[in-house]
mmCIF file of C-alpha atoms and ligand atoms in Angstrom:
data_model
loop_
_atom_site.group_PDB
_atom_site.id
_atom_site.type_symbol
_atom_site.label_atom_id
_atom_site.label_comp_id
_atom_site.label_asym_id
_atom_site.label_seq_id
_atom_site.Cartn_x
_atom_site.Cartn_y
_atom_site.Cartn_z
ATOM 1 C CA UNK A 1 8.626 -69.033 -30.592
ATOM 2 C CA UNK A 2 9.725 -72.888 -30.269
ATOM 3 C CA UNK A 3 5.668 -73.705 -30.524
ATOM 4 C CA UNK A 4 5.239 -72.036 -34.190
ATOM 5 C CA UNK A 5 4.861 -74.470 -36.829
ATOM 6 C CA UNK A 6 7.721 -74.833 -39.081
ATOM 7 C CA UNK A 7 6.948 -73.593 -42.654
ATOM 8 C CA UNK A 8 7.624 -75.111 -45.819
ATOM 9 C CA UNK A 9 10.256 -73.289 -48.117
ATOM 10 C CA UNK A 10 11.257 -74.104 -51.412
ATOM 11 C CA UNK A 11 14.766 -74.963 -50.683
ATOM 12 C CA UNK A 12 13.709 -77.722 -48.616
ATOM 13 C CA UNK A 13 13.844 -81.644 -49.637
ATOM 14 C CA UNK A 14 10.946 -83.235 -50.933
ATOM 15 C CA UNK A 15 9.296 -86.322 -49.467
ATOM 16 C CA UNK A 16 8.273 -89.856 -50.856
ATOM 17 C CA UNK A 17 5.230 -90.924 -48.314
ATOM 18 C CA UNK A 18 1.685 -90.984 -49.053
ATOM 19 C CA UNK A 19 -0.571 -88.921 -47.414
ATOM 20 C CA UNK A 20 -3.842 -90.511 -45.751
ATOM 21 C CA UNK A 21 -6.864 -91.038 -47.755
ATOM 22 C CA UNK A 22 -9.295 -88.255 -47.583
ATOM 23 C CA UNK A 23 -12.930 -89.887 -46.485
ATOM 24 C CA UNK A 24 -16.185 -88.320 -46.609
ATOM 25 C CA UNK A 25 -17.450 -87.965 -43.075
ATOM 26 C CA UNK A 26 -21.275 -87.382 -41.891
ATOM 27 C CA UNK A 27 -20.710 -85.081 -39.266
ATOM 28 C CA UNK A 28 -24.332 -85.101 -38.153
ATOM 29 C CA UNK A 29 -23.838 -88.736 -36.593
ATOM 30 C CA UNK A 30 -23.157 -88.587 -32.760
ATOM 31 C CA UNK A 31 -23.812 -91.798 -31.888
ATOM 32 C CA UNK A 32 -20.491 -92.043 -30.317
ATOM 33 C CA UNK A 33 -20.958 -89.119 -28.219
ATOM 34 C CA UNK A 34 -24.511 -90.054 -27.039
ATOM 35 C CA UNK A 35 -24.477 -93.516 -26.525
ATOM 36 C CA UNK A 36 -21.096 -95.066 -25.941
ATOM 37 C CA UNK A 37 -18.937 -91.972 -24.321
ATOM 38 C CA UNK A 38 -18.958 -92.645 -20.578
ATOM 39 C CA UNK A 39 -19.904 -96.340 -20.372
ATOM 40 C CA UNK A 40 -17.617 -97.641 -22.871
ATOM 41 C CA UNK A 41 -14.560 -95.921 -22.298
ATOM 42 C CA UNK A 42 -15.079 -96.493 -18.249
ATOM 43 C CA UNK A 43 -15.175 -99.987 -18.992
ATOM 44 C CA UNK A 44 -12.031 -100.127 -20.599
ATOM 45 C CA UNK A 45 -10.689 -98.228 -17.604
ATOM 46 C CA UNK A 46 -12.037 -100.258 -15.198
ATOM 47 C CA UNK A 47 -10.741 -103.503 -16.542
ATOM 48 C CA UNK A 48 -7.383 -102.425 -15.130
ATOM 49 C CA UNK A 49 -6.778 -105.112 -12.117
ATOM 50 C CA UNK A 50 -6.195 -103.764 -8.734
ATOM 51 C CA UNK A 51 -2.485 -104.552 -8.519
ATOM 52 C CA UNK A 52 -1.854 -101.986 -11.128
ATOM 53 C CA UNK A 53 0.717 -99.345 -9.693
ATOM 54 C CA UNK A 54 -0.710 -96.067 -9.353
ATOM 55 C CA UNK A 55 1.424 -94.038 -11.715
ATOM 56 C CA UNK A 56 0.398 -96.739 -14.229
ATOM 57 C CA UNK A 57 -3.219 -96.346 -13.459
ATOM 58 C CA UNK A 58 -3.059 -92.099 -13.655
ATOM 59 C CA UNK A 59 -0.979 -92.957 -17.217
ATOM 60 C CA UNK A 60 -3.323 -95.149 -18.536
ATOM 61 C CA UNK A 61 -6.618 -93.895 -17.360
ATOM 62 C CA UNK A 62 -5.729 -90.222 -18.760
ATOM 63 C CA UNK A 63 -4.556 -92.299 -22.327
ATOM 64 C CA UNK A 64 -7.450 -94.412 -22.718
ATOM 65 C CA UNK A 65 -9.669 -91.256 -22.434
ATOM 66 C CA UNK A 66 -8.150 -89.018 -24.586
ATOM 67 C CA UNK A 67 -7.465 -91.770 -27.077
ATOM 68 C CA UNK A 68 -11.141 -92.164 -26.938
ATOM 69 C CA UNK A 69 -11.875 -88.884 -27.082
ATOM 70 C CA UNK A 70 -10.081 -88.125 -30.060
ATOM 71 C CA UNK A 71 -11.288 -91.075 -31.747
ATOM 72 C CA UNK A 72 -14.843 -89.549 -31.186
ATOM 73 C CA UNK A 73 -13.769 -86.164 -32.158
ATOM 74 C CA UNK A 74 -12.343 -86.616 -35.498
ATOM 75 C CA UNK A 75 -15.079 -89.766 -35.999
ATOM 76 C CA UNK A 76 -11.929 -91.933 -36.876
ATOM 77 C CA UNK A 77 -13.049 -94.692 -39.447
ATOM 78 C CA UNK A 78 -11.581 -98.214 -39.851
ATOM 79 C CA UNK A 79 -9.416 -97.748 -42.555
ATOM 80 C CA UNK A 80 -7.895 -94.539 -41.069
ATOM 81 C CA UNK A 81 -7.214 -96.611 -37.600
ATOM 82 C CA UNK A 82 -5.864 -99.484 -40.044
ATOM 83 C CA UNK A 83 -3.518 -96.605 -41.532
ATOM 84 C CA UNK A 84 -1.940 -95.731 -38.318
ATOM 85 C CA UNK A 85 -1.515 -99.181 -37.249
ATOM 86 C CA UNK A 86 0.392 -99.601 -40.393
ATOM 87 C CA UNK A 87 2.333 -96.740 -39.578
ATOM 88 C CA UNK A 88 3.105 -97.736 -36.063
ATOM 89 C CA UNK A 89 4.299 -101.090 -37.262
ATOM 90 C CA UNK A 90 6.732 -99.565 -40.004
ATOM 91 C CA UNK A 91 8.435 -97.507 -37.397
ATOM 92 C CA UNK A 92 9.200 -100.500 -35.517
ATOM 93 C CA UNK A 93 10.583 -102.193 -38.631
ATOM 94 C CA UNK A 94 12.448 -99.338 -39.472
ATOM 95 C CA UNK A 95 14.269 -99.304 -36.308
ATOM 96 C CA UNK A 96 17.631 -100.420 -35.181
ATOM 97 C CA UNK A 97 20.493 -99.513 -33.146
ATOM 98 C CA UNK A 98 21.321 -96.729 -36.042
ATOM 99 C CA UNK A 99 17.718 -95.335 -36.053
ATOM 100 C CA UNK A 100 14.818 -94.946 -34.095
ATOM 101 C CA UNK A 101 11.541 -94.171 -35.955
ATOM 102 C CA UNK A 102 9.577 -94.058 -32.982
ATOM 103 C CA UNK A 103 11.545 -91.035 -31.837
ATOM 104 C CA UNK A 104 11.469 -89.427 -34.940
ATOM 105 C CA UNK A 105 7.751 -89.496 -35.206
ATOM 106 C CA UNK A 106 7.172 -88.393 -31.513
ATOM 107 C CA UNK A 107 9.276 -85.343 -32.506
ATOM 108 C CA UNK A 108 7.616 -84.354 -35.349
ATOM 109 C CA UNK A 109 4.234 -83.937 -33.302
ATOM 110 C CA UNK A 110 6.130 -82.149 -30.875
ATOM 111 C CA UNK A 111 6.147 -84.893 -28.020
ATOM 112 C CA UNK A 112 9.660 -84.977 -26.767
ATOM 113 C CA UNK A 113 10.099 -81.110 -26.993
ATOM 114 C CA UNK A 114 6.706 -80.959 -24.618
ATOM 115 C CA UNK A 115 8.119 -83.692 -22.157
ATOM 116 C CA UNK A 116 11.508 -82.174 -22.299
ATOM 117 C CA UNK A 117 9.475 -78.827 -21.095
ATOM 118 C CA UNK A 118 7.914 -80.618 -18.429
ATOM 119 C CA UNK A 119 10.762 -82.610 -17.167
ATOM 120 C CA UNK A 120 12.632 -79.369 -17.171
ATOM 121 C CA UNK A 121 9.993 -77.242 -15.159
ATOM 122 C CA UNK A 122 10.015 -79.912 -12.319
ATOM 123 C CA UNK A 123 14.175 -79.620 -12.365
ATOM 124 C CA UNK A 124 14.112 -75.799 -12.519
ATOM 125 C CA UNK A 125 11.592 -75.763 -9.767
ATOM 126 C CA UNK A 126 14.822 -76.346 -7.358
ATOM 127 C CA UNK A 127 17.525 -75.389 -9.797
ATOM 128 C CA UNK A 128 16.174 -72.003 -11.491
ATOM 129 C CA UNK A 129 19.238 -70.465 -13.578
ATOM 130 C CA UNK A 130 20.456 -73.947 -14.327
ATOM 131 C CA UNK A 131 21.591 -74.487 -18.340
ATOM 132 C CA UNK A 132 17.969 -75.831 -19.859
ATOM 133 C CA UNK A 133 17.979 -79.267 -21.150
ATOM 134 C CA UNK A 134 16.563 -79.999 -24.793
ATOM 135 C CA UNK A 135 15.377 -83.220 -26.397
ATOM 136 C CA UNK A 136 18.238 -85.919 -27.091
ATOM 137 C CA UNK A 137 17.153 -87.128 -30.535
ATOM 138 C CA UNK A 138 17.867 -90.373 -31.860
ATOM 139 C CA UNK A 139 21.649 -89.840 -32.583
ATOM 140 C CA UNK A 140 23.395 -90.306 -29.507
ATOM 141 C CA UNK A 141 26.089 -93.074 -29.237
ATOM 142 C CA UNK A 142 27.685 -93.926 -26.258
ATOM 143 C CA UNK A 143 31.762 -94.230 -25.684
ATOM 144 C CA UNK A 144 32.800 -91.626 -27.853
ATOM 145 C CA UNK A 145 36.172 -91.023 -28.124
ATOM 146 C CA UNK A 146 37.865 -89.307 -24.902
ATOM 147 C CA UNK A 147 39.894 -86.031 -25.852
ATOM 148 C CA UNK A 148 42.236 -83.835 -24.157
ATOM 149 C CA UNK A 149 40.758 -80.462 -23.613
ATOM 150 C CA UNK A 150 41.035 -78.164 -26.613
ATOM 151 C CA UNK A 151 41.120 -81.623 -28.672
ATOM 152 C CA UNK A 152 39.743 -81.734 -32.163
ATOM 153 C CA UNK A 153 36.811 -83.912 -32.943
ATOM 154 C CA UNK A 154 36.671 -83.686 -36.679
ATOM 155 C CA UNK A 155 38.671 -86.857 -38.020
ATOM 156 C CA UNK A 156 37.175 -86.138 -41.526
ATOM 157 C CA UNK A 157 37.489 -82.587 -43.283
ATOM 158 C CA UNK A 158 34.661 -81.286 -45.630
ATOM 159 C CA UNK A 159 34.694 -78.645 -48.705
ATOM 160 C CA UNK A 160 33.012 -75.408 -47.129
ATOM 161 C CA UNK A 161 33.567 -76.216 -43.596
ATOM 162 C CA UNK A 162 33.976 -73.897 -40.796
ATOM 163 C CA UNK A 163 35.970 -74.784 -37.795
ATOM 164 C CA UNK A 164 34.808 -74.203 -34.570
ATOM 165 C CA UNK A 165 36.819 -73.561 -30.917
ATOM 166 C CA UNK A 166 33.989 -74.161 -28.190
ATOM 167 C CA UNK A 167 35.018 -73.251 -24.551
ATOM 168 C CA UNK A 168 33.692 -72.308 -21.233
ATOM 169 C CA UNK A 169 33.619 -73.471 -17.563
ATOM 170 C CA UNK A 170 30.808 -75.644 -15.838
ATOM 171 C CA UNK A 171 29.601 -74.456 -12.751
ATOM 172 C CA UNK A 172 27.269 -75.797 -9.905
ATOM 173 C CA UNK A 173 24.029 -74.224 -9.644
ATOM 174 C CA UNK A 174 24.201 -74.524 -5.863
ATOM 175 C CA UNK A 175 27.592 -73.610 -4.681
ATOM 176 C CA UNK A 176 28.210 -71.366 -7.759
ATOM 177 C CA UNK A 177 31.678 -72.976 -7.838
ATOM 178 C CA UNK A 178 33.407 -74.588 -10.627
ATOM 179 C CA UNK A 179 33.048 -78.148 -11.261
ATOM 180 C CA UNK A 180 35.801 -80.216 -12.026
ATOM 181 C CA UNK A 181 35.471 -83.858 -13.771
ATOM 182 C CA UNK A 182 32.599 -83.268 -15.569
ATOM 183 C CA UNK A 183 32.101 -85.384 -18.381
ATOM 184 C CA UNK A 184 31.037 -83.696 -21.480
ATOM 185 C CA UNK A 185 30.108 -85.625 -24.610
ATOM 186 C CA UNK A 186 29.546 -83.529 -27.701
ATOM 187 C CA UNK A 187 28.111 -84.581 -31.026
ATOM 188 C CA UNK A 188 26.765 -82.951 -34.138
ATOM 189 C CA UNK A 189 26.439 -83.663 -38.262
ATOM 190 C CA UNK A 190 29.226 -82.937 -40.622
ATOM 191 C CA UNK A 191 28.319 -80.260 -43.214
ATOM 192 C CA UNK A 192 26.609 -82.787 -45.713
ATOM 193 C CA UNK A 193 23.919 -83.112 -43.114
ATOM 194 C CA UNK A 194 24.939 -86.686 -41.737
ATOM 195 C CA UNK A 195 25.683 -88.145 -38.540
ATOM 196 C CA UNK A 196 28.762 -90.137 -38.926
ATOM 197 C CA UNK A 197 26.480 -93.391 -38.191
ATOM 198 C CA UNK A 198 24.216 -92.581 -41.298
ATOM 199 C CA UNK A 199 26.945 -91.972 -43.517
ATOM 200 C CA UNK A 200 29.125 -95.016 -44.510
ATOM 201 C CA UNK A 201 31.861 -92.068 -45.546
ATOM 202 C CA UNK A 202 32.637 -90.755 -42.456
ATOM 203 C CA UNK A 203 34.927 -92.625 -39.830
ATOM 204 C CA UNK A 204 33.193 -94.502 -36.788
ATOM 205 C CA UNK A 205 32.688 -91.486 -34.301
ATOM 206 C CA UNK A 206 33.706 -88.695 -36.608
ATOM 207 C CA UNK A 207 31.969 -85.406 -34.948
ATOM 208 C CA UNK A 208 31.804 -86.936 -31.721
ATOM 209 C CA UNK A 209 34.201 -86.700 -28.510
ATOM 210 C CA UNK A 210 33.964 -86.504 -24.784
ATOM 211 C CA UNK A 211 36.107 -83.974 -22.723
ATOM 212 C CA UNK A 212 36.523 -84.180 -19.060
ATOM 213 C CA UNK A 213 36.315 -80.386 -17.260
ATOM 214 C CA UNK A 214 39.743 -79.570 -15.488
ATOM 215 C CA UNK A 215 40.256 -77.957 -11.927
ATOM 216 C CA UNK A 216 38.884 -74.811 -12.852
ATOM 217 C CA UNK A 217 35.702 -76.154 -14.581
ATOM 218 C CA UNK A 218 37.095 -75.186 -17.784
ATOM 219 C CA UNK A 219 36.189 -77.450 -20.923
ATOM 220 C CA UNK A 220 37.311 -76.899 -24.671
ATOM 221 C CA UNK A 221 37.079 -78.849 -27.638
ATOM 222 C CA UNK A 222 37.550 -77.841 -31.440
ATOM 223 C CA UNK A 223 34.457 -79.085 -33.924
ATOM 224 C CA UNK A 224 32.663 -77.641 -36.864
ATOM 225 C CA UNK A 225 30.555 -74.862 -36.675
ATOM 226 C CA UNK A 226 27.085 -76.750 -37.336
ATOM 227 C CA UNK A 227 24.801 -76.572 -40.269
ATOM 228 C CA UNK A 228 21.168 -76.926 -40.730
ATOM 229 C CA UNK A 229 19.711 -80.485 -41.764
ATOM 230 C CA UNK A 230 16.977 -82.567 -42.590
ATOM 231 C CA UNK A 231 15.770 -85.219 -40.031
ATOM 232 C CA UNK A 232 15.123 -88.808 -41.829
ATOM 233 C CA UNK A 233 12.022 -88.556 -43.734
ATOM 234 C CA UNK A 234 11.497 -91.493 -45.945
ATOM 235 C CA UNK A 235 9.288 -93.021 -43.113
ATOM 236 C CA UNK A 236 6.191 -92.412 -40.800
ATOM 237 C CA UNK A 237 7.840 -89.098 -39.678
ATOM 238 C CA UNK A 238 8.552 -87.695 -43.083
ATOM 239 C CA UNK A 239 5.219 -89.138 -44.145
ATOM 240 C CA UNK A 240 3.034 -86.853 -41.506
ATOM 241 C CA UNK A 241 5.670 -83.618 -42.299
ATOM 242 C CA UNK A 242 4.473 -84.632 -46.119
ATOM 243 C CA UNK A 243 0.997 -84.578 -44.934
ATOM 244 C CA UNK A 244 0.915 -81.599 -43.252
ATOM 245 C CA UNK A 245 3.308 -79.453 -45.794
ATOM 246 C CA UNK A 246 5.887 -78.886 -43.679
ATOM 247 C CA UNK A 247 9.562 -79.138 -44.258
ATOM 248 C CA UNK A 248 12.013 -81.434 -42.400
ATOM 249 C CA UNK A 249 14.967 -79.244 -41.316
ATOM 250 C CA UNK A 250 16.384 -78.583 -38.123
ATOM 251 C CA UNK A 251 18.798 -75.547 -37.462
ATOM 252 C CA UNK A 252 22.337 -76.238 -36.903
ATOM 253 C CA UNK A 253 22.818 -77.402 -33.434
ATOM 254 C CA UNK A 254 25.702 -79.271 -31.058
ATOM 255 C CA UNK A 255 24.459 -81.767 -28.869
ATOM 256 C CA UNK A 256 25.650 -82.283 -25.065
ATOM 257 C CA UNK A 257 25.327 -84.971 -22.654
ATOM 258 C CA UNK A 258 27.083 -83.385 -19.523
ATOM 259 C CA UNK A 259 27.598 -86.016 -16.691
ATOM 260 C CA UNK A 260 29.231 -85.868 -12.864
ATOM 261 C CA UNK A 261 28.979 -89.886 -12.042
ATOM 262 C CA UNK A 262 26.332 -90.750 -9.802
ATOM 263 C CA UNK A 263 24.617 -87.123 -10.029
ATOM 264 C CA UNK A 264 22.485 -87.480 -12.761
ATOM 265 C CA UNK A 265 22.914 -85.978 -16.439
ATOM 266 C CA UNK A 266 22.184 -82.721 -18.473
ATOM 267 C CA UNK A 267 21.249 -83.444 -22.159
ATOM 268 C CA UNK A 268 20.865 -80.329 -24.224
ATOM 269 C CA UNK A 269 21.744 -78.572 -27.463
ATOM 270 C CA UNK A 270 23.267 -75.173 -28.504
ATOM 271 C CA UNK A 271 21.715 -73.675 -31.442
ATOM 272 C CA UNK A 272 23.121 -70.824 -33.871
ATOM 273 C CA UNK A 273 21.519 -67.827 -34.051
ATOM 274 C CA UNK A 274 22.439 -66.977 -37.368
ATOM 275 C CA UNK A 275 20.656 -70.340 -38.747
ATOM 276 C CA UNK A 276 17.751 -69.811 -40.409
ATOM 277 C CA UNK A 277 15.875 -72.670 -39.286
ATOM 278 C CA UNK A 278 16.663 -71.906 -35.558
ATOM 279 C CA UNK A 279 13.289 -70.126 -35.365
ATOM 280 C CA UNK A 280 11.635 -72.740 -37.811
ATOM 281 C CA UNK A 281 12.610 -76.177 -36.151
ATOM 282 C CA UNK A 282 10.700 -79.121 -37.189
ATOM 283 C CA UNK A 283 11.062 -81.029 -34.445
ATOM 284 C CA UNK A 284 10.249 -77.848 -31.899
ATOM 285 C CA UNK A 285 13.298 -78.450 -29.842
ATOM 286 C CA UNK A 286 14.949 -74.782 -29.531
ATOM 287 C CA UNK A 287 14.807 -72.713 -26.209
ATOM 288 C CA UNK A 288 15.629 -68.912 -26.444
ATOM 289 C CA UNK A 289 18.474 -69.773 -23.502
ATOM 290 C CA UNK A 290 20.096 -72.339 -25.725
ATOM 291 C CA UNK A 291 20.187 -69.883 -28.808
ATOM 292 C CA UNK A 292 24.034 -68.989 -28.949
ATOM 293 C CA UNK A 293 26.418 -66.261 -31.095
ATOM 294 C CA UNK A 294 29.302 -67.803 -32.518
ATOM 295 C CA UNK A 295 32.023 -64.904 -33.343
ATOM 296 C CA UNK A 296 35.508 -64.813 -35.141
ATOM 297 C CA UNK A 297 38.183 -66.458 -33.556
ATOM 298 C CA UNK A 298 41.127 -64.105 -33.156
ATOM 299 C CA UNK A 299 43.430 -66.541 -32.105
ATOM 300 C CA UNK A 300 43.734 -68.403 -35.392
ATOM 301 C CA UNK A 301 42.925 -71.330 -33.721
ATOM 302 C CA UNK A 302 39.775 -71.648 -35.643
ATOM 303 C CA UNK A 303 37.316 -69.777 -37.997
ATOM 304 C CA UNK A 304 34.726 -69.509 -35.183
ATOM 305 C CA UNK A 305 34.912 -69.232 -31.550
ATOM 306 C CA UNK A 306 31.884 -69.958 -29.040
ATOM 307 C CA UNK A 307 32.263 -69.434 -25.660
ATOM 308 C CA UNK A 308 29.887 -71.357 -23.575
ATOM 309 C CA UNK A 309 29.276 -71.755 -19.880
ATOM 310 C CA UNK A 310 26.862 -74.493 -18.345
ATOM 311 C CA UNK A 311 25.241 -74.271 -15.209
ATOM 312 C CA UNK A 312 24.757 -77.331 -13.650
ATOM 313 C CA UNK A 313 22.095 -78.992 -11.196
ATOM 314 C CA UNK A 314 23.607 -82.409 -10.683
ATOM 315 C CA UNK A 315 21.786 -83.666 -7.707
ATOM 316 C CA UNK A 316 19.967 -86.627 -6.342
ATOM 317 C CA UNK A 317 16.508 -85.225 -7.132
ATOM 318 C CA UNK A 318 17.339 -84.435 -10.538
ATOM 319 C CA UNK A 319 18.899 -87.743 -11.438
ATOM 320 C CA UNK A 320 15.810 -89.181 -10.224
ATOM 321 C CA UNK A 321 13.578 -87.267 -12.632
ATOM 322 C CA UNK A 322 15.715 -88.358 -15.482
ATOM 323 C CA UNK A 323 15.196 -91.904 -14.603
ATOM 324 C CA UNK A 324 18.970 -92.407 -14.061
HETATM 325 C C1 LIG B 401 18.667 -84.226 -34.160
HETATM 326 O O1 LIG B 401 18.716 -83.389 -33.133
HETATM 327 O O2 LIG B 401 19.606 -84.927 -33.971
HETATM 328 C C2 LIG B 401 17.010 -85.024 -33.768
HETATM 329 C C3 LIG B 401 16.203 -84.391 -32.835
HETATM 330 C C4 LIG B 401 14.552 -85.274 -33.388
HETATM 331 C C5 LIG B 401 14.742 -86.034 -34.684
HETATM 332 C C6 LIG B 401 15.668 -85.990 -35.353
HETATM 333 C C7 LIG B 401 17.344 -85.481 -35.167
HETATM 334 FE FE1 LIG B 402 21.098 -83.091 -33.941
#
């Protein structure tokens, strides 16, 4: 499901980027395959010195082989290589503490989602049934305001917004017991499609908050029912989408970072089943287990209610795989 290419629709925004130029290629020229292949590529790989760490050697050996094979397969020409180099430079120039264009580029080609699947496969090997992780994306901020359980993370209201109460329990996958003292950080966009750091009209840390599970593992917070939004598409990531005839939309989602100090963290997202982009995500991040149903809130505390239990595998092995 999540691997299907997002389709463009008429309602999605237009782009500004320039697609790469089209070059005529003489595909009968096989010089790279026949003369340079093994010797040239092996020379580059063998240039690594004896002190190269084993994992570094493994990664670079494979990276060089695949990069060279890619260049040969498509007959990569100098102007095309240079276009790519310029795009890499642009990624760096556009990035700062509020924007990470390299993450965006990695997302639109499905790399962050793939790496998440690979990492998750290692974690689930020992923790089957734990809540799956999802991509972090580029908009996480540390130190969001701490709220008491049930607190409201909405600081600025928007016309047409729909309020939501989200609550549930945090359970340990191994003991099946509730987990107290688990820090839950959540963040999502405003109905205008922007995270607070992208939008000067929103107060600092709007729609971001931290709650901590109580003695029974229970947590709760109020937010807005998340709406779909375009990822930033005015840079190299947008150029890729445009060149491939794709839209920039993500389905409505809430991001989570769930931490128990000293035991690693779960980074994940939940997706609204009703959102039309849930099965058509521009960054391929949706996993079936993370698609949820908001239901009408009967207590009047909000328009919608979501009951969401989190099953955690917070142990030293998990932490190691996450580089924590
Ligand atoms: C996000 O969910 O915030 C996100 C993920 C990937 C790219 C851009 C945004
Ligand atoms: Fe997001």
